[in-house]
Amino acid sequence: MEAQNNNELNELNAKKKAAYGTGIVVFILLIALTIGEYFVGSIAIGWSWPLWLIALIKAAFILRDYMHVNRLFSWNEESE
Amino acid sequence: MTTHSEAKSTYRYKTGTNRLGLWLFIISDAFVFGGLLVARFYLFGAERPELNQLLGLVVTFILLLSSFFMNRAETSMAYGDQKGFLRGTLITIILGILFLVGVVGVEWQIAPFSPGDNAMASVFYTMTGFHAFHVLTGVIFLIVVYRNGRKGIYTQEKHWPVEAAAVYWHFVDVVWVFFYPALYLMGAPVG
């Protein structure tokens, strides 16, 4: 019984670590893309399509990993 | 036992319905921001206002960092870590206030134009002002959630208000993801 509880706890901790890890990776990607768009905007004045593309990629990451848009389609499941 | 699982099932159903309502609101709000974005391109075209580039980058970084901490706070609550949730929410509130200080307290003061100068200036103040108002609303929402969290109202199983505050906060971040390049980076600067 105790071993089963320990296993469940370990599994929960592993899931929590993975969720935290995803948050960190997405944040690093967002920062890298922001720095990228800053340089694109400074160097290539008048080039707006790469900036739109970067903004769309950033928004997609936030929608998927921070706003969890997929939860809308999993009506009766747990949040995490 | 059955009553407990029934209550859990009802809560999940209610959360699903609430989620749909929140997203419906977010989509309708997104259309207003979309309209402002269209106004910016219709009125400025291939030009943009002369703004402090470093300040724009710093406030953008602050908002992205706040989203990271909000995600961490929500994840903490989802796994029953009350302390982590409170810490993450508090940091998000502080970063939200810092963003407001950066835009309204600094950028608005140093901008080389005032709202009534021309169409470009009006659109700039409307876009940043409308967005700042949403940030302020988010901060108030987060303060309420933080206060309730301190009282121990939310649990690992029941924390819909935390999720709602997080989704709203990230939405405000998504809006800035488009506003930042539209105002600071796209087009040739005009003084």
PDB file of N, CA, C and O in Angstrom, chain A:
ATOM      1  N   MET A   1       0.846  -1.213   0.000  1.00  0.00           N
ATOM      2  CA  MET A   1       0.000   0.000   0.000  1.00  0.00           C
ATOM      3  C   MET A   1       0.879   1.261   0.000  1.00  0.00           C
ATOM      4  O   MET A   1       0.659   2.192  -0.773  1.00  0.00           O
ATOM      5  N   GLU A   2       1.927   1.209   0.897  1.00  0.00           N
ATOM      6  CA  GLU A   2       2.834   2.362   1.000  1.00  0.00           C
ATOM      7  C   GLU A   2       3.651   2.536  -0.290  1.00  0.00           C
ATOM      8  O   GLU A   2       3.857   3.655  -0.760  1.00  0.00           O
ATOM      9  N   ALA A   3       4.072   1.374  -0.838  1.00  0.00           N
ATOM     10  CA  ALA A   3       4.854   1.407  -2.082  1.00  0.00           C
ATOM     11  C   ALA A   3       4.024   2.000  -3.217  1.00  0.00           C
ATOM     12  O   ALA A   3       4.523   2.777  -4.040  1.00  0.00           O
ATOM     13  N   GLN A   4       2.720   1.644  -3.213  1.00  0.00           N
ATOM     14  CA  GLN A   4       1.822   2.164  -4.261  1.00  0.00           C
ATOM     15  C   GLN A   4       1.671   3.675  -4.131  1.00  0.00           C
ATOM     16  O   GLN A   4       1.704   4.406  -5.132  1.00  0.00           O
ATOM     17  N   ASN A   5       1.536   4.123  -2.878  1.00  0.00           N
ATOM     18  CA  ASN A   5       1.430   5.571  -2.625  1.00  0.00           C
ATOM     19  C   ASN A   5       2.679   6.304  -3.066  1.00  0.00           C
ATOM     20  O   ASN A   5       2.619   7.390  -3.639  1.00  0.00           O
ATOM     21  N   ASN A   6       3.846   5.700  -2.764  1.00  0.00           N
ATOM     22  CA  ASN A   6       5.121   6.303  -3.180  1.00  0.00           C
ATOM     23  C   ASN A   6       5.226   6.400  -4.684  1.00  0.00           C
ATOM     24  O   ASN A   6       5.690   7.405  -5.227  1.00  0.00           O
ATOM     25  N   ASN A   7       4.775   5.346  -5.355  1.00  0.00           N
ATOM     26  CA  ASN A   7       4.801   5.342  -6.822  1.00  0.00           C
ATOM     27  C   ASN A   7       3.929   6.454  -7.392  1.00  0.00           C
ATOM     28  O   ASN A   7       4.322   7.162  -8.323  1.00  0.00           O
ATOM     29  N   GLU A   8       2.746   6.611  -6.807  1.00  0.00           N
ATOM     30  CA  GLU A   8       1.818   7.656  -7.269  1.00  0.00           C
ATOM     31  C   GLU A   8       2.401   9.042  -7.049  1.00  0.00           C
ATOM     32  O   GLU A   8       2.293   9.930  -7.888  1.00  0.00           O
ATOM     33  N   LEU A   9       3.069   9.194  -5.884  1.00  0.00           N
ATOM     34  CA  LEU A   9       3.682  10.479  -5.548  1.00  0.00           C
ATOM     35  C   LEU A   9       4.823  10.808  -6.519  1.00  0.00           C
ATOM     36  O   LEU A   9       4.952  11.945  -7.007  1.00  0.00           O
ATOM     37  N   ASN A  10       5.632   9.779  -6.806  1.00  0.00           N
ATOM     38  CA  ASN A  10       6.740   9.969  -7.752  1.00  0.00           C
ATOM     39  C   ASN A  10       6.228  10.343  -9.131  1.00  0.00           C
ATOM     40  O   ASN A  10       6.782  11.210  -9.808  1.00  0.00           O
ATOM     41  N   GLU A  11       5.138   9.675  -9.519  1.00  0.00           N
ATOM     42  CA  GLU A  11       4.555   9.938 -10.835  1.00  0.00           C
ATOM     43  C   GLU A  11       4.038  11.378 -10.912  1.00  0.00           C
ATOM     44  O   GLU A  11       4.249  12.078 -11.901  1.00  0.00           O
ATOM     45  N   LEU A  12       3.399  11.812  -9.811  1.00  0.00           N
ATOM     46  CA  LEU A  12       2.855  13.174  -9.743  1.00  0.00           C
ATOM     47  C   LEU A  12       3.985  14.214  -9.800  1.00  0.00           C
ATOM     48  O   LEU A  12       3.892  15.212 -10.513  1.00  0.00           O
ATOM     49  N   ASN A  13       5.073  13.930  -9.062  1.00  0.00           N
ATOM     50  CA  ASN A  13       6.226  14.847  -9.070  1.00  0.00           C
ATOM     51  C   ASN A  13       6.858  14.926 -10.451  1.00  0.00           C
ATOM     52  O   ASN A  13       7.274  16.008 -10.881  1.00  0.00           O
ATOM     53  N   ALA A  14       6.925  13.774 -11.137  1.00  0.00           N
ATOM     54  CA  ALA A  14       7.504  13.749 -12.488  1.00  0.00           C
ATOM     55  C   ALA A  14       6.646  14.580 -13.438  1.00  0.00           C
ATOM     56  O   ALA A  14       7.169  15.349 -14.253  1.00  0.00           O
ATOM     57  N   LYS A  15       5.315  14.466 -13.301  1.00  0.00           N
ATOM     58  CA  LYS A  15       4.388  15.235 -14.148  1.00  0.00           C
ATOM     59  C   LYS A  15       4.538  16.728 -13.881  1.00  0.00           C
ATOM     60  O   LYS A  15       4.524  17.554 -14.797  1.00  0.00           O
ATOM     61  N   LYS A  16       4.667  17.056 -12.590  1.00  0.00           N
ATOM     62  CA  LYS A  16       4.805  18.464 -12.196  1.00  0.00           C
ATOM     63  C   LYS A  16       6.093  19.054 -12.775  1.00  0.00           C
ATOM     64  O   LYS A  16       6.094  20.148 -13.329  1.00  0.00           O
ATOM     65  N   LYS A  17       7.187  18.267 -12.665  1.00  0.00           N
ATOM     66  CA  LYS A  17       8.475  18.725 -13.205  1.00  0.00           C
ATOM     67  C   LYS A  17       8.394  18.941 -14.710  1.00  0.00           C
ATOM     68  O   LYS A  17       8.917  19.918 -15.245  1.00  0.00           O
ATOM     69  N   ALA A  18       7.712  18.020 -15.391  1.00  0.00           N
ATOM     70  CA  ALA A  18       7.556  18.130 -16.850  1.00  0.00           C
ATOM     71  C   ALA A  18       6.775  19.382 -17.213  1.00  0.00           C
ATOM     72  O   ALA A  18       7.115  20.098 -18.164  1.00  0.00           O
ATOM     73  N   ALA A  19       5.713  19.674 -16.426  1.00  0.00           N
ATOM     74  CA  ALA A  19       4.887  20.865 -16.693  1.00  0.00           C
ATOM     75  C   ALA A  19       5.706  22.140 -16.472  1.00  0.00           C
ATOM     76  O   ALA A  19       5.634  23.079 -17.271  1.00  0.00           O
ATOM     77  N   TYR A  20       6.500  22.160 -15.404  1.00  0.00           N
ATOM     78  CA  TYR A  20       7.374  23.310 -15.148  1.00  0.00           C
ATOM     79  C   TYR A  20       8.394  23.462 -16.294  1.00  0.00           C
ATOM     80  O   TYR A  20       8.664  24.563 -16.754  1.00  0.00           O
ATOM     81  N   GLY A  21       8.936  22.308 -16.723  1.00  0.00           N
ATOM     82  CA  GLY A  21       9.937  22.304 -17.804  1.00  0.00           C
ATOM     83  C   GLY A  21       9.371  22.898 -19.083  1.00  0.00           C
ATOM     84  O   GLY A  21      10.028  23.716 -19.746  1.00  0.00           O
ATOM     85  N   THR A  22       8.143  22.542 -19.424  1.00  0.00           N
ATOM     86  CA  THR A  22       7.500  23.081 -20.636  1.00  0.00           C
ATOM     87  C   THR A  22       7.394  24.606 -20.524  1.00  0.00           C
ATOM     88  O   THR A  22       7.675  25.319 -21.483  1.00  0.00           O
ATOM     89  N   GLY A  23       7.000  25.075 -19.328  1.00  0.00           N
ATOM     90  CA  GLY A  23       6.887  26.525 -19.101  1.00  0.00           C
ATOM     91  C   GLY A  23       8.205  27.240 -19.339  1.00  0.00           C
ATOM     92  O   GLY A  23       8.242  28.307 -19.956  1.00  0.00           O
ATOM     93  N   ILE A  24       9.297  26.628 -18.863  1.00  0.00           N
ATOM     94  CA  ILE A  24      10.623  27.253 -19.021  1.00  0.00           C
ATOM     95  C   ILE A  24      11.034  27.273 -20.496  1.00  0.00           C
ATOM     96  O   ILE A  24      11.491  28.297 -21.010  1.00  0.00           O
ATOM     97  N   VAL A  25      10.844  26.131 -21.176  1.00  0.00           N
ATOM     98  CA  VAL A  25      11.240  26.043 -22.595  1.00  0.00           C
ATOM     99  C   VAL A  25      10.470  27.078 -23.428  1.00  0.00           C
ATOM    100  O   VAL A  25      11.053  27.794 -24.255  1.00  0.00           O
ATOM    101  N   VAL A  26       9.164  27.187 -23.190  1.00  0.00           N
ATOM    102  CA  VAL A  26       8.338  28.147 -23.947  1.00  0.00           C
ATOM    103  C   VAL A  26       8.809  29.569 -23.658  1.00  0.00           C
ATOM    104  O   VAL A  26       8.929  30.388 -24.588  1.00  0.00           O
ATOM    105  N   PHE A  27       9.121  29.861 -22.406  1.00  0.00           N
ATOM    106  CA  PHE A  27       9.589  31.207 -22.064  1.00  0.00           C
ATOM    107  C   PHE A  27      10.900  31.535 -22.800  1.00  0.00           C
ATOM    108  O   PHE A  27      11.041  32.630 -23.363  1.00  0.00           O
ATOM    109  N   ILE A  28      11.841  30.580 -22.810  1.00  0.00           N
ATOM    110  CA  ILE A  28      13.121  30.805 -23.509  1.00  0.00           C
ATOM    111  C   ILE A  28      12.875  31.052 -25.004  1.00  0.00           C
ATOM    112  O   ILE A  28      13.459  31.959 -25.605  1.00  0.00           O
ATOM    113  N   LEU A  29      11.974  30.250 -25.594  1.00  0.00           N
ATOM    114  CA  LEU A  29      11.650  30.424 -27.018  1.00  0.00           C
ATOM    115  C   LEU A  29      11.041  31.809 -27.278  1.00  0.00           C
ATOM    116  O   LEU A  29      11.394  32.482 -28.264  1.00  0.00           O
ATOM    117  N   LEU A  30      10.147  32.243 -26.388  1.00  0.00           N
ATOM    118  CA  LEU A  30       9.495  33.553 -26.561  1.00  0.00           C
ATOM    119  C   LEU A  30      10.517  34.683 -26.484  1.00  0.00           C
ATOM    120  O   LEU A  30      10.465  35.637 -27.269  1.00  0.00           O
ATOM    121  N   ILE A  31      11.451  34.565 -25.537  1.00  0.00           N
ATOM    122  CA  ILE A  31      12.482  35.601 -25.398  1.00  0.00           C
ATOM    123  C   ILE A  31      13.387  35.620 -26.639  1.00  0.00           C
ATOM    124  O   ILE A  31      13.691  36.693 -27.187  1.00  0.00           O
ATOM    125  N   ALA A  32      13.787  34.422 -27.089  1.00  0.00           N
ATOM    126  CA  ALA A  32      14.659  34.335 -28.269  1.00  0.00           C
ATOM    127  C   ALA A  32      13.962  34.942 -29.492  1.00  0.00           C
ATOM    128  O   ALA A  32      14.566  35.714 -30.256  1.00  0.00           O
ATOM    129  N   LEU A  33      12.685  34.624 -29.658  1.00  0.00           N
ATOM    130  CA  LEU A  33      11.928  35.161 -30.802  1.00  0.00           C
ATOM    131  C   LEU A  33      11.761  36.682 -30.690  1.00  0.00           C
ATOM    132  O   LEU A  33      11.817  37.394 -31.709  1.00  0.00           O
ATOM    133  N   THR A  34      11.582  37.177 -29.468  1.00  0.00           N
ATOM    134  CA  THR A  34      11.427  38.632 -29.272  1.00  0.00           C
ATOM    135  C   THR A  34      12.731  39.358 -29.630  1.00  0.00           C
ATOM    136  O   THR A  34      12.706  40.399 -30.299  1.00  0.00           O
ATOM    137  N   ILE A  35      13.852  38.803 -29.186  1.00  0.00           N
ATOM    138  CA  ILE A  35      15.148  39.410 -29.521  1.00  0.00           C
ATOM    139  C   ILE A  35      15.347  39.377 -31.040  1.00  0.00           C
ATOM    140  O   ILE A  35      15.780  40.345 -31.656  1.00  0.00           O
ATOM    141  N   GLY A  36      14.951  38.234 -31.641  1.00  0.00           N
ATOM    142  CA  GLY A  36      15.041  38.091 -33.097  1.00  0.00           C
ATOM    143  C   GLY A  36      14.219  39.146 -33.816  1.00  0.00           C
ATOM    144  O   GLY A  36      14.705  39.805 -34.749  1.00  0.00           O
ATOM    145  N   GLU A  37      12.996  39.349 -33.362  1.00  0.00           N
ATOM    146  CA  GLU A  37      12.128  40.328 -34.052  1.00  0.00           C
ATOM    147  C   GLU A  37      12.634  41.755 -33.832  1.00  0.00           C
ATOM    148  O   GLU A  37      12.508  42.610 -34.707  1.00  0.00           O
ATOM    149  N   TYR A  38      13.261  41.992 -32.681  1.00  0.00           N
ATOM    150  CA  TYR A  38      13.830  43.326 -32.408  1.00  0.00           C
ATOM    151  C   TYR A  38      14.922  43.630 -33.448  1.00  0.00           C
ATOM    152  O   TYR A  38      14.963  44.724 -34.013  1.00  0.00           O
ATOM    153  N   PHE A  39      15.778  42.638 -33.706  1.00  0.00           N
ATOM    154  CA  PHE A  39      16.857  42.862 -34.678  1.00  0.00           C
ATOM    155  C   PHE A  39      16.328  42.939 -36.111  1.00  0.00           C
ATOM    156  O   PHE A  39      16.789  43.756 -36.894  1.00  0.00           O
ATOM    157  N   VAL A  40      15.340  42.110 -36.421  1.00  0.00           N
ATOM    158  CA  VAL A  40      14.729  42.175 -37.767  1.00  0.00           C
ATOM    159  C   VAL A  40      14.130  43.572 -37.964  1.00  0.00           C
ATOM    160  O   VAL A  40      14.323  44.210 -39.003  1.00  0.00           O
ATOM    161  N   GLY A  41      13.428  44.057 -36.947  1.00  0.00           N
ATOM    162  CA  GLY A  41      12.800  45.384 -37.034  1.00  0.00           C
ATOM    163  C   GLY A  41      13.807  46.508 -37.140  1.00  0.00           C
ATOM    164  O   GLY A  41      13.553  47.530 -37.797  1.00  0.00           O
ATOM    165  N   SER A  42      14.984  46.348 -36.487  1.00  0.00           N
ATOM    166  CA  SER A  42      16.005  47.404 -36.515  1.00  0.00           C
ATOM    167  C   SER A  42      16.792  47.397 -37.817  1.00  0.00           C
ATOM    168  O   SER A  42      17.186  48.443 -38.326  1.00  0.00           O
ATOM    169  N   ILE A  43      17.055  46.200 -38.326  1.00  0.00           N
ATOM    170  CA  ILE A  43      17.914  46.093 -39.520  1.00  0.00           C
ATOM    171  C   ILE A  43      17.098  46.239 -40.811  1.00  0.00           C
ATOM    172  O   ILE A  43      17.412  47.060 -41.663  1.00  0.00           O
ATOM    173  N   ALA A  44      16.056  45.426 -40.925  1.00  0.00           N
ATOM    174  CA  ALA A  44      15.279  45.408 -42.180  1.00  0.00           C
ATOM    175  C   ALA A  44      14.020  46.260 -42.045  1.00  0.00           C
ATOM    176  O   ALA A  44      12.922  45.730 -41.885  1.00  0.00           O
ATOM    177  N   ILE A  45      14.212  47.580 -42.105  1.00  0.00           N
ATOM    178  CA  ILE A  45      13.057  48.489 -41.987  1.00  0.00           C
ATOM    179  C   ILE A  45      12.161  48.335 -43.229  1.00  0.00           C
ATOM    180  O   ILE A  45      12.640  48.355 -44.358  1.00  0.00           O
ATOM    181  N   GLY A  46      10.883  48.184 -42.991  1.00  0.00           N
ATOM    182  CA  GLY A  46       9.955  48.015 -44.108  1.00  0.00           C
ATOM    183  C   GLY A  46       9.612  46.560 -44.369  1.00  0.00           C
ATOM    184  O   GLY A  46       8.694  46.253 -45.116  1.00  0.00           O
ATOM    185  N   TRP A  47      10.355  45.661 -43.726  1.00  0.00           N
ATOM    186  CA  TRP A  47      10.081  44.230 -43.879  1.00  0.00           C
ATOM    187  C   TRP A  47       9.118  43.819 -42.785  1.00  0.00           C
ATOM    188  O   TRP A  47       9.526  43.510 -41.670  1.00  0.00           O
ATOM    189  N   SER A  48       7.850  43.799 -43.086  1.00  0.00           N
ATOM    190  CA  SER A  48       6.917  43.474 -42.005  1.00  0.00           C
ATOM    191  C   SER A  48       6.525  42.006 -41.956  1.00  0.00           C
ATOM    192  O   SER A  48       6.146  41.499 -40.901  1.00  0.00           O
ATOM    193  N   TRP A  49       6.640  41.273 -43.080  1.00  0.00           N
ATOM    194  CA  TRP A  49       6.164  39.879 -43.054  1.00  0.00           C
ATOM    195  C   TRP A  49       6.944  38.989 -42.092  1.00  0.00           C
ATOM    196  O   TRP A  49       6.341  38.144 -41.424  1.00  0.00           O
ATOM    197  N   PRO A  50       8.300  39.146 -41.953  1.00  0.00           N
ATOM    198  CA  PRO A  50       8.970  38.279 -40.962  1.00  0.00           C
ATOM    199  C   PRO A  50       8.489  38.590 -39.538  1.00  0.00           C
ATOM    200  O   PRO A  50       8.404  37.698 -38.704  1.00  0.00           O
ATOM    201  N   LEU A  51       8.161  39.875 -39.291  1.00  0.00           N
ATOM    202  CA  LEU A  51       7.680  40.273 -37.962  1.00  0.00           C
ATOM    203  C   LEU A  51       6.294  39.670 -37.674  1.00  0.00           C
ATOM    204  O   LEU A  51       6.012  39.237 -36.563  1.00  0.00           O
ATOM    205  N   TRP A  52       5.446  39.643 -38.710  1.00  0.00           N
ATOM    206  CA  TRP A  52       4.131  38.999 -38.565  1.00  0.00           C
ATOM    207  C   TRP A  52       4.297  37.513 -38.273  1.00  0.00           C
ATOM    208  O   TRP A  52       3.623  36.965 -37.410  1.00  0.00           O
ATOM    209  N   LEU A  53       5.228  36.897 -39.002  1.00  0.00           N
ATOM    210  CA  LEU A  53       5.463  35.457 -38.835  1.00  0.00           C
ATOM    211  C   LEU A  53       5.927  35.147 -37.408  1.00  0.00           C
ATOM    212  O   LEU A  53       5.414  34.225 -36.759  1.00  0.00           O
ATOM    213  N   ILE A  54       6.897  35.950 -36.926  1.00  0.00           N
ATOM    214  CA  ILE A  54       7.410  35.741 -35.562  1.00  0.00           C
ATOM    215  C   ILE A  54       6.293  35.935 -34.535  1.00  0.00           C
ATOM    216  O   ILE A  54       6.148  35.138 -33.601  1.00  0.00           O
ATOM    217  N   ALA A  55       5.482  36.983 -34.728  1.00  0.00           N
ATOM    218  CA  ALA A  55       4.378  37.252 -33.792  1.00  0.00           C
ATOM    219  C   ALA A  55       3.385  36.081 -33.778  1.00  0.00           C
ATOM    220  O   ALA A  55       2.912  35.676 -32.714  1.00  0.00           O
ATOM    221  N   LEU A  56       3.104  35.525 -34.961  1.00  0.00           N
ATOM    222  CA  LEU A  56       2.171  34.392 -35.039  1.00  0.00           C
ATOM    223  C   LEU A  56       2.731  33.161 -34.327  1.00  0.00           C
ATOM    224  O   LEU A  56       2.001  32.457 -33.626  1.00  0.00           O
ATOM    225  N   ILE A  57       4.040  32.931 -34.492  1.00  0.00           N
ATOM    226  CA  ILE A  57       4.671  31.773 -33.825  1.00  0.00           C
ATOM    227  C   ILE A  57       4.609  31.964 -32.308  1.00  0.00           C
ATOM    228  O   ILE A  57       4.258  31.046 -31.557  1.00  0.00           O
ATOM    229  N   LYS A  58       4.936  33.183 -31.849  1.00  0.00           N
ATOM    230  CA  LYS A  58       4.902  33.472 -30.408  1.00  0.00           C
ATOM    231  C   LYS A  58       3.478  33.257 -29.848  1.00  0.00           C
ATOM    232  O   LYS A  58       3.285  32.633 -28.806  1.00  0.00           O
ATOM    233  N   ALA A  59       2.482  33.787 -30.574  1.00  0.00           N
ATOM    234  CA  ALA A  59       1.091  33.654 -30.125  1.00  0.00           C
ATOM    235  C   ALA A  59       0.677  32.183 -30.075  1.00  0.00           C
ATOM    236  O   ALA A  59      -0.017  31.759 -29.144  1.00  0.00           O
ATOM    237  N   ALA A  60       1.143  31.403 -31.065  1.00  0.00           N
ATOM    238  CA  ALA A  60       0.789  29.972 -31.102  1.00  0.00           C
ATOM    239  C   ALA A  60       1.344  29.255 -29.874  1.00  0.00           C
ATOM    240  O   ALA A  60       0.649  28.424 -29.262  1.00  0.00           O
ATOM    241  N   PHE A  61       2.586  29.575 -29.508  1.00  0.00           N
ATOM    242  CA  PHE A  61       3.185  28.958 -28.314  1.00  0.00           C
ATOM    243  C   PHE A  61       2.379  29.308 -27.059  1.00  0.00           C
ATOM    244  O   PHE A  61       2.106  28.451 -26.225  1.00  0.00           O
ATOM    245  N   ILE A  62       2.020  30.584 -26.923  1.00  0.00           N
ATOM    246  CA  ILE A  62       1.274  31.023 -25.720  1.00  0.00           C
ATOM    247  C   ILE A  62      -0.100  30.348 -25.679  1.00  0.00           C
ATOM    248  O   ILE A  62      -0.522  29.836 -24.648  1.00  0.00           O
ATOM    249  N   LEU A  63      -0.771  30.332 -26.830  1.00  0.00           N
ATOM    250  CA  LEU A  63      -2.107  29.717 -26.888  1.00  0.00           C
ATOM    251  C   LEU A  63      -2.068  28.231 -26.541  1.00  0.00           C
ATOM    252  O   LEU A  63      -2.904  27.733 -25.804  1.00  0.00           O
ATOM    253  N   ARG A  64      -1.062  27.547 -27.055  1.00  0.00           N
ATOM    254  CA  ARG A  64      -0.997  26.097 -26.843  1.00  0.00           C
ATOM    255  C   ARG A  64      -0.486  25.732 -25.444  1.00  0.00           C
ATOM    256  O   ARG A  64      -1.082  24.920 -24.749  1.00  0.00           O
ATOM    257  N   ASP A  65       0.636  26.361 -25.044  1.00  0.00           N
ATOM    258  CA  ASP A  65       1.294  25.903 -23.810  1.00  0.00           C
ATOM    259  C   ASP A  65       0.952  26.698 -22.553  1.00  0.00           C
ATOM    260  O   ASP A  65       1.087  26.172 -21.456  1.00  0.00           O
ATOM    261  N   TYR A  66       0.568  27.968 -22.693  1.00  0.00           N
ATOM    262  CA  TYR A  66       0.211  28.749 -21.501  1.00  0.00           C
ATOM    263  C   TYR A  66      -1.310  28.860 -21.328  1.00  0.00           C
ATOM    264  O   TYR A  66      -1.822  28.775 -20.225  1.00  0.00           O
ATOM    265  N   MET A  67      -2.029  29.053 -22.433  1.00  0.00           N
ATOM    266  CA  MET A  67      -3.492  29.194 -22.338  1.00  0.00           C
ATOM    267  C   MET A  67      -4.207  27.842 -22.440  1.00  0.00           C
ATOM    268  O   MET A  67      -5.401  27.762 -22.161  1.00  0.00           O
ATOM    269  N   HIS A  68      -3.455  26.792 -22.820  1.00  0.00           N
ATOM    270  CA  HIS A  68      -3.996  25.423 -22.914  1.00  0.00           C
ATOM    271  C   HIS A  68      -5.304  25.394 -23.697  1.00  0.00           C
ATOM    272  O   HIS A  68      -6.332  24.911 -23.206  1.00  0.00           O
ATOM    273  N   VAL A  69      -5.256  25.907 -24.914  1.00  0.00           N
ATOM    274  CA  VAL A  69      -6.463  25.969 -25.740  1.00  0.00           C
ATOM    275  C   VAL A  69      -7.072  24.577 -25.967  1.00  0.00           C
ATOM    276  O   VAL A  69      -8.288  24.437 -26.122  1.00  0.00           O
ATOM    277  N   ASN A  70      -6.230  23.542 -25.905  1.00  0.00           N
ATOM    278  CA  ASN A  70      -6.723  22.171 -26.132  1.00  0.00           C
ATOM    279  C   ASN A  70      -7.724  21.725 -25.064  1.00  0.00           C
ATOM    280  O   ASN A  70      -8.530  20.832 -25.291  1.00  0.00           O
ATOM    281  N   ARG A  71      -7.695  22.380 -23.878  1.00  0.00           N
ATOM    282  CA  ARG A  71      -8.637  22.016 -22.808  1.00  0.00           C
ATOM    283  C   ARG A  71     -10.086  22.250 -23.238  1.00  0.00           C
ATOM    284  O   ARG A  71     -10.997  21.620 -22.723  1.00  0.00           O
ATOM    285  N   LEU A  72     -10.264  23.167 -24.199  1.00  0.00           N
ATOM    286  CA  LEU A  72     -11.607  23.453 -24.710  1.00  0.00           C
ATOM    287  C   LEU A  72     -12.235  22.208 -25.344  1.00  0.00           C
ATOM    288  O   LEU A  72     -13.447  22.056 -25.359  1.00  0.00           O
ATOM    289  N   PHE A  73     -11.380  21.346 -25.874  1.00  0.00           N
ATOM    290  CA  PHE A  73     -11.876  20.165 -26.596  1.00  0.00           C
ATOM    291  C   PHE A  73     -11.857  18.901 -25.739  1.00  0.00           C
ATOM    292  O   PHE A  73     -12.157  17.819 -26.202  1.00  0.00           O
ATOM    293  N   SER A  74     -11.415  19.048 -24.475  1.00  0.00           N
ATOM    294  CA  SER A  74     -11.417  17.883 -23.575  1.00  0.00           C
ATOM    295  C   SER A  74     -12.380  18.196 -22.432  1.00  0.00           C
ATOM    296  O   SER A  74     -11.975  18.393 -21.300  1.00  0.00           O
ATOM    297  N   TRP A  75     -13.626  18.309 -22.793  1.00  0.00           N
ATOM    298  CA  TRP A  75     -14.703  18.809 -21.929  1.00  0.00           C
ATOM    299  C   TRP A  75     -14.700  18.221 -20.519  1.00  0.00           C
ATOM    300  O   TRP A  75     -14.816  18.928 -19.528  1.00  0.00           O
ATOM    301  N   ASN A  76     -14.571  16.884 -20.401  1.00  0.00           N
ATOM    302  CA  ASN A  76     -14.780  16.244 -19.096  1.00  0.00           C
ATOM    303  C   ASN A  76     -13.511  15.670 -18.484  1.00  0.00           C
ATOM    304  O   ASN A  76     -13.551  14.753 -17.688  1.00  0.00           O
ATOM    305  N   GLU A  77     -12.345  16.246 -18.881  1.00  0.00           N
ATOM    306  CA  GLU A  77     -11.090  15.725 -18.341  1.00  0.00           C
ATOM    307  C   GLU A  77     -10.508  16.661 -17.320  1.00  0.00           C
ATOM    308  O   GLU A  77     -10.935  17.798 -17.199  1.00  0.00           O
ATOM    309  N   GLU A  78      -9.461  16.181 -16.623  1.00  0.00           N
ATOM    310  CA  GLU A  78      -8.782  17.002 -15.607  1.00  0.00           C
ATOM    311  C   GLU A  78      -8.046  18.140 -16.287  1.00  0.00           C
ATOM    312  O   GLU A  78      -7.699  18.069 -17.464  1.00  0.00           O
ATOM    313  N   SER A  79      -7.723  19.232 -15.517  1.00  0.00           N
ATOM    314  CA  SER A  79      -7.017  20.388 -16.067  1.00  0.00           C
ATOM    315  C   SER A  79      -5.624  20.008 -16.534  1.00  0.00           C
ATOM    316  O   SER A  79      -5.136  20.483 -17.534  1.00  0.00           O
ATOM    317  N   GLU A  80      -4.917  19.238 -15.758  1.00  0.00           N
ATOM    318  CA  GLU A  80      -3.531  18.928 -16.090  1.00  0.00           C
ATOM    319  C   GLU A  80      -3.363  17.443 -16.403  1.00  0.00           C
ATOM    320  O   GLU A  80      -4.056  16.622 -15.851  1.00  0.00           O
TER     321      GLU A  80
END
